[in-house]
XYZ file of C-alpha atoms in Angstrom:
688
model
C 66.250 -85.344 25.495
C 68.685 -88.633 26.230
C 71.879 -88.163 28.479
C 74.191 -88.545 25.481
C 72.796 -85.216 24.600
C 73.792 -83.635 27.637
C 76.873 -85.726 29.096
C 80.172 -83.811 28.842
C 82.579 -85.633 26.321
C 85.031 -85.376 29.173
C 83.265 -88.871 30.717
C 84.081 -90.977 27.751
C 86.933 -93.142 29.114
C 90.171 -92.143 27.642
C 89.712 -88.310 27.240
C 89.371 -86.471 30.986
C 89.545 -82.989 31.778
C 92.714 -81.931 29.895
C 91.803 -83.685 26.236
C 88.205 -82.361 26.802
C 89.546 -78.604 25.968
C 91.138 -79.679 22.675
C 87.727 -82.001 21.841
C 85.624 -78.463 22.460
C 87.904 -76.644 20.354
C 86.712 -78.943 17.633
C 83.339 -78.448 18.616
C 82.877 -81.544 20.535
C 81.542 -80.866 23.836
C 78.960 -83.853 24.402
C 78.931 -87.623 23.837
C 76.539 -86.795 20.938
C 78.549 -84.482 19.504
C 81.679 -86.869 19.387
C 79.660 -89.675 17.901
C 78.520 -87.325 15.134
C 82.326 -86.224 14.446
C 82.846 -88.172 11.308
C 85.608 -89.034 9.882
C 86.991 -86.605 6.836
C 88.352 -89.655 4.815
C 89.363 -93.526 4.942
C 92.237 -95.307 3.742
C 91.526 -99.065 2.727
C 94.187 -101.205 3.891
C 92.723 -104.324 2.463
C 94.791 -104.459 -0.574
C 98.137 -102.839 -0.805
C 99.602 -103.414 -4.158
C 103.420 -104.145 -4.963
C 104.461 -100.796 -6.934
C 105.402 -103.113 -9.982
C 101.615 -104.525 -10.245
C 99.654 -101.365 -10.072
C 97.645 -100.703 -13.315
C 97.909 -97.194 -15.157
C 94.488 -95.445 -14.548
C 93.159 -97.679 -11.516
C 93.021 -96.704 -7.890
C 95.881 -98.201 -5.930
C 97.289 -98.263 -2.243
C 101.117 -98.787 -2.022
C 103.513 -98.544 0.964
C 107.317 -97.647 0.432
C 110.098 -95.419 1.437
C 110.491 -91.838 0.172
C 113.744 -91.906 -1.437
C 113.701 -88.461 -3.158
C 112.212 -85.369 -2.330
C 111.680 -81.779 -4.244
C 109.854 -78.723 -3.959
C 109.511 -76.301 -6.780
C 107.669 -73.269 -6.860
C 106.044 -72.381 -9.664
C 104.249 -69.330 -10.943
C 100.959 -70.249 -10.017
C 101.337 -72.959 -7.151
C 103.956 -74.872 -5.448
C 104.457 -78.236 -6.241
C 106.382 -81.173 -4.380
C 107.585 -84.344 -5.551
C 108.593 -87.339 -3.965
C 109.531 -90.845 -5.247
C 108.477 -93.855 -3.252
C 110.445 -97.253 -3.537
C 109.010 -100.508 -2.071
C 111.599 -102.895 -3.025
C 109.790 -104.121 -6.381
C 110.023 -100.722 -8.199
C 109.466 -97.025 -7.876
C 106.320 -94.725 -8.295
C 106.072 -90.760 -8.451
C 103.967 -89.113 -5.988
C 103.037 -85.368 -6.954
C 101.394 -82.909 -4.292
C 99.888 -79.715 -5.862
C 99.831 -76.233 -3.567
C 100.057 -78.433 -0.540
C 103.765 -77.169 0.567
C 103.152 -78.559 4.181
C 103.441 -82.129 2.937
C 107.087 -81.441 2.449
C 107.323 -81.383 6.269
C 105.599 -84.896 6.521
C 107.533 -86.873 3.760
C 111.010 -86.666 4.371
C 113.717 -88.732 2.928
C 113.460 -92.205 4.451
C 110.172 -91.740 5.564
C 107.850 -95.088 5.554
C 104.542 -93.973 3.982
C 101.257 -95.712 2.581
C 99.918 -93.821 -0.368
C 96.531 -94.186 -1.756
C 95.172 -92.657 -5.232
C 94.464 -93.019 -8.868
C 97.689 -94.111 -11.102
C 98.231 -91.548 -13.924
C 100.972 -89.456 -15.533
C 102.207 -88.444 -18.910
C 103.139 -91.012 -21.394
C 102.043 -93.494 -18.793
C 104.243 -92.989 -16.542
C 103.747 -94.383 -12.879
C 102.509 -91.050 -10.928
C 99.881 -90.524 -7.898
C 98.622 -86.999 -7.796
C 97.772 -85.559 -4.788
C 96.981 -88.632 -3.402
C 95.966 -89.689 0.120
C 98.974 -90.737 2.611
C 99.543 -91.865 6.258
C 103.005 -92.065 7.919
C 103.485 -95.426 9.057
C 105.749 -94.176 12.137
C 103.139 -91.732 13.414
C 100.239 -93.880 13.248
C 100.580 -97.659 13.830
C 97.239 -98.680 12.925
C 98.051 -98.012 9.312
C 100.265 -101.187 9.142
C 96.804 -103.072 10.032
C 96.144 -104.792 6.713
C 92.663 -106.020 5.620
C 90.987 -102.716 7.311
C 89.679 -99.177 6.442
C 90.712 -96.843 8.747
C 89.183 -93.448 9.415
C 90.842 -90.247 9.293
C 89.400 -87.457 11.438
C 89.442 -83.943 11.763
C 91.674 -82.918 14.363
C 93.509 -79.939 16.149
C 97.189 -79.822 16.570
C 97.133 -80.982 20.193
C 95.542 -84.356 18.748
C 96.344 -87.498 17.106
C 94.516 -90.109 14.693
C 95.364 -93.025 16.969
C 94.077 -91.660 20.251
C 91.164 -90.669 18.647
C 90.268 -93.536 17.307
C 90.538 -95.511 20.197
C 88.531 -92.952 22.237
C 85.831 -93.243 19.442
C 85.912 -96.922 20.018
C 85.248 -96.559 23.784
C 82.556 -93.918 23.236
C 81.027 -96.436 20.676
C 81.134 -99.306 23.115
C 79.462 -97.445 25.735
C 77.118 -95.053 24.361
C 76.050 -96.048 20.969
C 72.858 -98.239 22.348
C 71.758 -95.098 23.839
C 70.935 -93.374 20.250
C 67.618 -93.527 19.612
C 66.350 -94.300 16.080
C 63.698 -91.494 15.047
C 62.309 -93.154 11.665
C 60.053 -95.751 11.735
C 60.790 -99.183 10.160
C 58.546 -98.896 7.502
C 60.483 -95.382 6.808
C 63.784 -97.029 7.018
C 62.808 -99.846 4.708
C 61.287 -97.683 1.972
C 64.189 -95.453 1.729
C 67.159 -98.329 2.223
C 68.550 -96.864 5.228
C 70.458 -98.837 7.721
C 69.350 -98.163 11.502
C 70.930 -95.557 13.342
C 73.181 -97.845 15.913
C 74.181 -99.690 13.072
C 75.035 -96.847 10.744
C 77.089 -95.064 13.630
C 79.368 -97.889 14.268
C 79.520 -98.447 10.336
C 80.430 -94.925 9.679
C 83.361 -94.737 11.955
C 84.539 -98.339 11.704
C 83.652 -99.985 8.672
C 84.425 -103.725 7.895
C 83.910 -103.132 4.590
C 83.540 -100.632 1.665
C 79.910 -101.497 1.118
C 79.360 -100.658 5.217
C 80.978 -97.173 4.813
C 78.984 -96.660 1.833
C 75.770 -97.618 3.594
C 76.219 -95.631 6.552
C 77.493 -92.343 4.707
C 74.277 -92.670 2.741
C 72.319 -92.960 5.846
C 73.907 -89.705 7.433
C 73.755 -87.884 4.337
C 70.320 -88.820 4.008
C 69.312 -87.353 7.357
C 71.467 -83.892 6.566
C 69.510 -83.707 3.491
C 65.957 -84.924 5.094
C 66.043 -82.306 8.421
C 67.061 -79.316 6.004
C 63.920 -79.833 3.885
C 61.513 -80.858 6.703
C 62.688 -77.553 8.173
C 61.994 -76.012 4.874
C 58.618 -77.317 4.450
C 57.618 -76.356 7.733
C 58.556 -72.784 7.196
C 56.306 -72.935 3.907
C 53.409 -74.078 5.681
C 53.946 -71.480 8.283
C 53.612 -68.947 5.632
C 50.647 -69.974 4.506
C 49.044 -69.559 7.920
C 49.859 -65.678 7.315
C 47.518 -63.222 5.257
C 48.588 -61.549 2.571
C 46.635 -58.792 -0.188
C 44.511 -60.645 -2.596
C 44.467 -59.093 -6.235
C 42.165 -59.031 -8.842
C 43.121 -59.386 -12.676
C 40.263 -58.468 -15.155
C 40.788 -58.205 -19.216
C 40.799 -54.547 -19.051
C 43.996 -54.298 -16.598
C 45.676 -57.008 -18.432
C 45.413 -55.208 -21.785
C 46.333 -52.026 -20.431
C 49.816 -53.700 -18.648
C 50.365 -55.024 -22.136
C 49.974 -51.967 -24.297
C 52.798 -50.478 -22.103
C 55.141 -52.938 -23.063
C 57.927 -52.454 -26.012
C 57.421 -56.304 -27.007
C 54.576 -58.851 -27.183
C 55.430 -61.257 -24.208
C 56.603 -64.722 -25.275
C 54.563 -67.884 -24.531
C 57.275 -68.624 -22.109
C 56.777 -65.201 -20.082
C 52.970 -65.911 -20.088
C 53.348 -69.576 -18.698
C 55.088 -68.061 -15.691
C 52.688 -64.982 -15.435
C 50.000 -67.547 -14.873
C 51.905 -68.822 -11.938
C 52.490 -65.651 -10.592
C 49.130 -64.191 -11.051
C 47.336 -67.378 -9.446
C 49.246 -66.676 -6.389
C 48.439 -62.865 -6.684
C 44.539 -63.890 -6.284
C 45.457 -66.324 -3.306
C 44.580 -65.282 0.094
C 47.989 -66.580 0.897
C 51.333 -64.334 0.485
C 53.159 -65.118 -2.749
C 56.614 -66.656 -1.957
C 58.247 -67.217 -5.464
C 61.274 -67.658 -7.259
C 61.683 -66.455 -11.021
C 64.323 -67.631 -12.820
C 65.375 -67.565 -16.545
C 68.298 -66.981 -18.826
C 69.937 -63.924 -19.357
C 67.822 -61.914 -21.578
C 65.130 -64.087 -21.200
C 62.592 -61.186 -20.177
C 62.193 -61.532 -16.549
C 62.364 -57.730 -15.742
C 58.577 -57.479 -18.084
C 57.380 -60.702 -15.753
C 58.355 -58.623 -12.680
C 56.898 -54.982 -14.261
C 53.775 -56.929 -15.438
C 53.521 -58.206 -11.443
C 54.302 -54.891 -9.980
C 51.463 -53.093 -12.249
C 49.030 -55.751 -11.370
C 49.498 -54.599 -7.468
C 49.307 -50.719 -8.652
C 46.375 -51.780 -10.635
C 44.629 -53.002 -7.065
C 45.643 -49.937 -5.502
C 48.876 -51.197 -3.697
C 52.551 -50.352 -3.798
C 55.206 -52.026 -5.249
C 59.141 -52.150 -4.514
C 62.006 -53.453 -5.905
C 64.945 -54.572 -3.769
C 68.549 -54.261 -5.482
C 71.830 -55.270 -3.922
C 73.638 -52.389 -5.018
C 72.872 -48.623 -5.660
C 74.199 -49.081 -9.058
C 71.637 -51.816 -10.057
C 68.929 -49.853 -8.268
C 69.791 -47.071 -10.601
C 69.408 -49.116 -13.682
C 66.151 -50.836 -12.459
C 64.969 -47.501 -11.857
C 65.841 -46.001 -15.720
C 64.675 -49.391 -17.371
C 61.255 -49.151 -15.378
C 60.910 -45.622 -16.315
C 61.490 -46.193 -19.741
C 58.949 -49.097 -19.728
C 56.140 -46.970 -17.669
C 56.910 -43.810 -19.627
C 53.385 -43.645 -20.923
C 51.556 -45.008 -17.700
C 50.062 -43.005 -15.200
C 52.590 -44.717 -12.385
C 54.356 -42.646 -9.938
C 58.195 -44.350 -9.654
C 60.871 -43.112 -7.106
C 64.324 -44.184 -6.863
C 65.372 -44.091 -2.840
C 69.089 -43.476 -3.404
C 71.882 -43.144 -0.879
C 72.877 -40.175 -2.362
C 69.791 -38.230 -1.870
C 69.726 -35.099 -0.096
C 67.946 -34.967 3.539
C 64.618 -32.623 1.851
C 64.478 -34.912 -1.308
C 64.513 -38.176 0.640
C 62.136 -36.688 3.303
C 59.820 -35.688 0.043
C 60.014 -39.300 -1.199
C 59.286 -40.763 2.325
C 56.276 -38.562 2.364
C 55.201 -39.728 -0.788
C 55.578 -43.512 0.057
C 53.729 -43.036 3.433
C 50.558 -41.279 2.070
C 50.244 -43.654 -0.994
C 51.369 -40.903 -3.924
C 54.429 -43.014 -4.691
C 53.070 -46.173 -6.398
C 56.672 -47.952 -7.013
C 59.733 -47.660 -5.088
C 63.088 -48.928 -6.266
C 66.194 -48.815 -4.128
C 68.563 -51.188 -2.010
C 67.498 -53.239 1.205
C 67.413 -50.200 2.841
C 63.788 -49.684 1.543
C 62.533 -52.231 4.463
C 64.262 -50.226 6.937
C 62.147 -48.481 9.928
C 61.782 -44.934 8.186
C 60.134 -46.273 5.477
C 56.522 -46.521 5.949
C 54.381 -47.765 2.903
C 50.747 -46.958 2.850
C 49.872 -50.319 1.438
C 52.700 -52.045 0.160
C 51.372 -55.306 -1.676
C 54.362 -56.598 -3.504
C 58.195 -56.725 -3.065
C 60.508 -57.618 -6.044
C 63.861 -58.928 -4.677
C 66.525 -58.410 -7.026
C 69.029 -61.068 -5.493
C 72.031 -61.046 -8.584
C 73.759 -64.043 -6.986
C 73.885 -62.633 -3.508
C 71.694 -65.515 -2.374
C 70.893 -63.855 0.815
C 67.539 -64.560 3.122
C 67.892 -62.403 5.657
C 65.783 -59.646 3.489
C 63.186 -62.307 3.032
C 63.015 -62.440 6.543
C 62.410 -59.096 7.202
C 59.442 -58.867 4.749
C 57.913 -62.239 6.219
C 58.032 -61.093 10.099
C 55.590 -58.690 9.416
C 51.727 -59.859 10.054
C 50.343 -58.876 7.025
C 52.898 -60.068 4.822
C 53.256 -58.553 1.348
C 53.713 -60.917 -1.971
C 57.371 -61.385 -2.725
C 58.879 -62.452 -5.869
C 62.685 -63.321 -5.916
C 64.466 -62.517 -9.014
C 67.848 -63.909 -9.999
C 70.201 -62.755 -12.530
C 71.130 -65.992 -13.894
C 69.858 -69.537 -13.777
C 70.457 -70.938 -10.329
C 71.588 -74.490 -9.703
C 69.217 -77.169 -8.880
C 70.560 -78.125 -5.367
C 70.000 -73.983 -5.101
C 66.593 -74.289 -5.773
C 65.916 -77.038 -3.303
C 68.140 -75.406 -0.373
C 68.474 -71.802 -0.039
C 65.441 -71.440 -2.242
C 63.715 -74.295 -0.753
C 60.457 -72.486 0.729
C 59.763 -70.957 -2.341
C 57.625 -72.339 -5.395
C 59.711 -71.712 -8.451
C 58.963 -70.290 -11.731
C 61.070 -70.700 -15.050
C 61.343 -68.813 -18.132
C 62.825 -71.754 -20.205
C 62.840 -70.076 -23.656
C 64.253 -66.992 -24.991
C 62.563 -64.248 -26.827
C 62.302 -65.268 -31.056
C 64.875 -64.510 -33.255
C 67.831 -64.728 -30.791
C 70.771 -66.887 -32.561
C 73.438 -68.391 -29.995
C 76.587 -65.912 -29.345
C 79.435 -67.813 -30.625
C 82.175 -68.244 -27.887
C 85.974 -68.549 -28.487
C 88.786 -68.544 -25.872
C 91.924 -66.781 -27.389
C 95.212 -67.517 -26.297
C 98.035 -64.794 -26.721
C 98.920 -66.307 -30.454
C 95.650 -66.062 -31.599
C 95.438 -62.205 -30.188
C 96.059 -60.332 -33.882
C 93.512 -62.625 -35.657
C 90.836 -61.968 -32.951
C 91.146 -58.061 -33.293
C 91.384 -58.271 -37.145
C 87.955 -60.290 -37.192
C 86.376 -57.750 -34.423
C 87.623 -54.549 -36.712
C 85.579 -56.412 -39.867
C 82.546 -56.732 -37.308
C 82.799 -52.718 -36.105
C 83.262 -52.094 -40.285
C 79.691 -54.021 -40.924
C 78.039 -51.364 -38.638
C 77.870 -53.511 -35.516
C 78.966 -52.293 -31.876
C 81.002 -54.079 -29.136
C 82.315 -53.759 -25.699
C 85.964 -54.708 -24.656
C 85.934 -55.720 -20.911
C 88.960 -55.046 -18.189
C 88.809 -56.681 -14.589
C 90.592 -53.598 -13.648
C 90.636 -49.745 -13.922
C 94.298 -49.264 -14.070
C 97.070 -51.783 -14.694
C 98.087 -53.543 -11.371
C 101.735 -54.869 -11.819
C 101.001 -56.757 -8.686
C 98.285 -58.763 -10.267
C 100.095 -59.086 -13.679
C 96.831 -57.339 -15.038
C 96.077 -54.729 -17.805
C 93.572 -51.716 -16.942
C 90.790 -50.502 -18.871
C 92.201 -46.853 -18.849
C 95.886 -47.693 -20.210
C 94.542 -50.428 -22.435
C 92.323 -47.792 -24.129
C 94.881 -45.440 -25.176
C 96.941 -48.439 -26.441
C 93.680 -50.010 -28.580
C 92.889 -46.591 -29.776
C 96.079 -45.427 -31.035
C 97.812 -48.934 -31.889
C 95.405 -51.851 -32.458
C 92.489 -50.206 -33.769
C 93.366 -46.654 -34.603
C 90.503 -46.405 -37.133
C 87.620 -47.618 -34.857
C 85.828 -44.752 -32.930
C 85.545 -46.074 -28.877
C 84.946 -44.741 -25.674
C 85.957 -45.424 -22.104
C 83.708 -46.201 -19.329
C 84.114 -46.991 -15.686
C 83.467 -46.799 -12.264
C 85.994 -43.562 -11.173
C 83.882 -41.374 -13.913
C 81.607 -39.155 -12.497
C 77.623 -40.017 -13.280
C 77.153 -37.476 -15.671
C 80.058 -38.527 -17.734
C 79.153 -42.347 -17.629
C 75.433 -41.320 -18.883
C 76.846 -39.403 -21.837
C 79.235 -41.847 -23.123
C 76.675 -44.617 -22.746
C 73.996 -42.315 -24.579
C 76.425 -41.906 -27.094
C 77.015 -45.674 -27.737
C 73.418 -46.347 -27.606
C 73.268 -43.868 -30.441
C 75.878 -45.361 -32.447
C 78.565 -42.636 -32.067
C 81.017 -45.301 -30.919
C 81.945 -48.706 -32.364
C 83.647 -49.916 -29.287
C 83.186 -49.526 -25.707
C 86.179 -50.167 -23.437
C 85.011 -50.711 -19.850
C 84.867 -52.643 -16.622
C 82.729 -55.083 -15.573
C 79.877 -52.187 -14.844
C 78.284 -53.366 -18.126
C 77.711 -56.705 -16.676
C 74.255 -56.053 -15.554
C 71.187 -53.517 -17.111
C 72.828 -52.540 -20.517
C 70.960 -53.383 -23.545
C 72.361 -52.066 -26.769
C 70.549 -54.092 -29.607
C 72.998 -53.442 -32.008
C 75.802 -54.847 -29.661
C 77.110 -57.969 -31.229
C 80.801 -58.120 -30.257
C 81.923 -59.014 -26.430
C 85.605 -59.138 -25.809
C 86.739 -60.212 -22.087
C 90.155 -59.442 -21.438
C 92.235 -61.427 -18.411
C 88.822 -63.739 -18.612
C 90.531 -66.264 -16.201
C 89.644 -63.481 -13.386
C 85.908 -63.893 -14.016
C 83.642 -66.403 -12.737
C 81.246 -68.475 -14.717
C 78.110 -66.432 -13.919
C 80.091 -63.184 -14.372
C 81.248 -64.420 -18.078
C 77.758 -65.315 -18.846
C 76.506 -62.132 -17.716
C 78.573 -60.413 -19.785
C 78.018 -62.455 -22.857
C 74.669 -61.637 -22.127
C 75.116 -57.808 -23.329
C 75.293 -59.132 -26.890
C 72.895 -61.519 -29.130
C 70.206 -59.236 -28.180
C 69.346 -58.677 -31.752
C 68.784 -61.223 -34.946
C 72.368 -60.670 -35.933
C 75.092 -63.129 -35.143
C 76.984 -61.914 -32.296
C 80.298 -62.804 -31.047
C 82.094 -63.503 -27.361
C 86.399 -63.501 -27.255
C 87.448 -64.562 -23.888
C 91.255 -63.408 -23.996
C 93.520 -65.354 -21.338
C 97.169 -66.827 -21.155
C 95.870 -68.844 -17.928
C 96.939 -72.323 -17.181
C 94.974 -72.768 -14.243
C 93.067 -75.739 -14.437
C 90.043 -74.308 -12.765
C 89.934 -71.114 -15.207
C 90.549 -73.576 -18.124
C 87.449 -75.657 -17.172
C 85.215 -71.983 -16.904
C 86.606 -71.098 -20.381
C 85.668 -74.388 -21.797
C 82.259 -74.306 -20.350
C 81.797 -71.075 -22.209
C 82.933 -72.196 -25.323
C 80.649 -75.550 -25.099
C 77.592 -74.163 -24.373
C 75.164 -70.673 -24.092
C 72.429 -72.305 -21.870
C 72.697 -70.595 -18.652
C 70.987 -73.523 -16.652
C 74.267 -75.775 -17.766
C 76.792 -72.915 -16.864
C 74.922 -72.432 -13.548
C 75.348 -76.649 -12.705
C 79.226 -76.572 -14.264
C 79.766 -73.129 -11.940
C 78.673 -74.986 -8.667
C 80.836 -78.299 -9.798
C 84.124 -76.327 -10.432
C 83.799 -74.041 -7.481
C 82.037 -76.439 -5.185
C 79.226 -75.435 -2.543
C 81.649 -73.617 -0.060
C 83.187 -71.140 -2.638
C 79.993 -70.797 -4.615
C 77.666 -69.837 -1.695
C 80.404 -67.779 0.114
C 80.935 -67.398 3.889
C 78.023 -64.667 4.459
C 74.496 -65.387 5.548
C 73.501 -67.422 2.385
C 71.003 -69.355 4.229
C 72.860 -72.747 3.470
C 73.073 -75.056 6.277
C 76.184 -76.500 7.341
C 76.773 -80.233 6.020
C 79.033 -82.844 7.484
C 79.083 -85.541 5.011
C 76.612 -84.470 2.376
C 77.513 -82.798 -0.919
C 75.065 -80.695 -2.641
C 76.416 -81.610 -5.882
C 77.535 -85.069 -5.802
C 74.574 -86.239 -3.550
C 71.865 -84.348 -5.532
C 69.512 -87.526 -6.092
C 69.719 -88.027 -2.325
C 68.703 -84.399 -1.748
C 65.463 -84.895 -4.114
C 64.740 -88.109 -2.451
C 65.037 -86.562 0.954
C 63.181 -83.287 0.060
C 59.966 -85.579 -1.519
C 59.792 -87.459 1.632
C 60.100 -84.398 3.865
C 57.634 -82.447 2.137
C 54.991 -85.627 1.882
C 55.153 -85.747 5.640
C 54.265 -81.952 6.225
C 51.515 -82.029 3.704
C 49.971 -84.753 5.698
C 50.940 -84.035 9.279
C 51.990 -80.057 9.253
C 52.429 -80.081 13.007
C 54.402 -83.072 13.241
C 52.071 -84.584 15.964
C 51.141 -87.752 14.765
C 53.059 -90.543 17.079
C 55.318 -91.638 14.365
C 56.533 -88.018 13.486
C 57.216 -86.727 17.075
C 60.685 -87.991 17.218
C 61.228 -86.262 13.746
C 60.459 -82.623 15.469
C 62.038 -83.351 18.425
C 65.349 -84.115 16.466
C 64.863 -81.191 13.864
C 64.454 -78.586 17.022
C 67.503 -80.205 18.925
C 70.071 -82.191 17.135
C 69.783 -80.104 13.893
C 68.686 -76.413 15.368
C 72.355 -75.038 14.874
C 72.782 -76.036 11.694
C 69.428 -74.900 10.395
C 69.596 -71.120 12.078
C 70.701 -69.588 8.816
C 67.376 -70.753 7.191
C 65.242 -68.997 9.644
C 63.256 -72.157 9.926
C 64.433 -73.348 13.307
């Protein structure tokens, strides 16, 4: 371990004990931490343009004084506008949802701004540009330079940190030890570590900055993928149950299904069966679009386990989904001599004890429940396969609990809708991936329309016509009751309005989460039997409801739903051969909501929807803040840098394939760096 990994940042020239505490608050404790405290942005002063020479549609850096400043609080967000005068002309700068900027850009302030020149009718305007105050930052006056801007706490300033960073680089940069071989650097077009660390902080040109950034982005992806490759190789050292599949068992399973499996389903089953026949535990992700038939594939795999005298289990993220799985599998396996139980949270003590006894003795073949089924009081006699239904939860902790066992069961992870490519290479990067590419024959794409208020009447008339033709439909609301605070209509009040005023001649029913279980079951059965034309509901119906005659999906306040949710809801219709429709009612002016609704109109392909969802929300919001298994990335971007992620993964997996323990001389440094410098970032992945 080099000294920079253990030397306190206090000993960098210009820091000292007091400033050291402020840096520690930033997560910077050692010299190495400081070297890796990269800029969050750069401002290029090399080409400040007079305002009267800026070109509409192009990037520009301008300098001038604030001559006017106004804040407007709109219905959606605050908007702050300033006018900048440099003596040659005036340009407007607009900041959306950044009210704190008003405290900085007061009238008379000398400021440098950088951004794209745009505006209505070719008016000169910079929208949410980067900016630097000349007074507080004398380095902003240095033209011909690219100046770094660092993440800070309130007690530190940019000028001081740049000076400290220069001191740190001068004294310690040469102590950074290169961990790649010369051949590796050349093959992947990467600068050496010493060169890259200097250039990422103080690049002389945009090309230097980009080269340095590429090096450290590659490093982040590479060590993440190296850790995943190590984890996958470790699993291969564990033993799993070995299953056989003979023609009679295959035929018996297929006879139970209501449909003939498609060629796409058969293709992924070949991959799954190959895993089940292997002495190593299966660790596979099964993905496919809504309605592509993932459940039947999972059921087939579970029946293979049961046919080999093992037990199978499904873990669902919620009790509602566990109950839906229980209903689905009970229906599919109604003619099979297979014992299924649902371990529900509402079970009585006696009922639960009876179920647990059946599981422990092996009388129960298939267990369905939430993640509680892997708790210590649930003892399986011979667990052979676990299906983890993740439904966008993207968790890894449940898989960790399963793979911690000495004899590991086969694990099949099933997602509700397709996942972004980056997710398959990161959170699920240690799994093999099976993808059901096609849909069952006869399916027609659902026609989707975004309905603004002016077209509401026309839409309801069209829906009435569809119901009169004998089709059925859903009307989904984001809340049960009206919410003045959120400005939302609720399912209960809207049900009365729809049934009395809008569509009084259409038989309809109401379904929501506050109803008793028996009431919900009665309503759903009546809807399946065709007694109602419309079902007014909350997003309870997002998953698991399958009524082949349903051909209309109406989503009210559709801007309140995420893309994955909207795609799931749309997947409740279009399950028969008839043409189906999805209407997204919304008066939104939100840019992101508009992008979501436009994406729904453009495509019914769940794989494209997943990629668009990630682009709109960004990785942070998409994955959430829970233990999702995504490592912390300082400079790399999962969306923008996907090609680099792919390249880093290929290199990492190739190295582990050739040197599983990283024991070759050229790889020992890689092992050390992964286990020290990148350990914290990789902890969530359970691969450190």
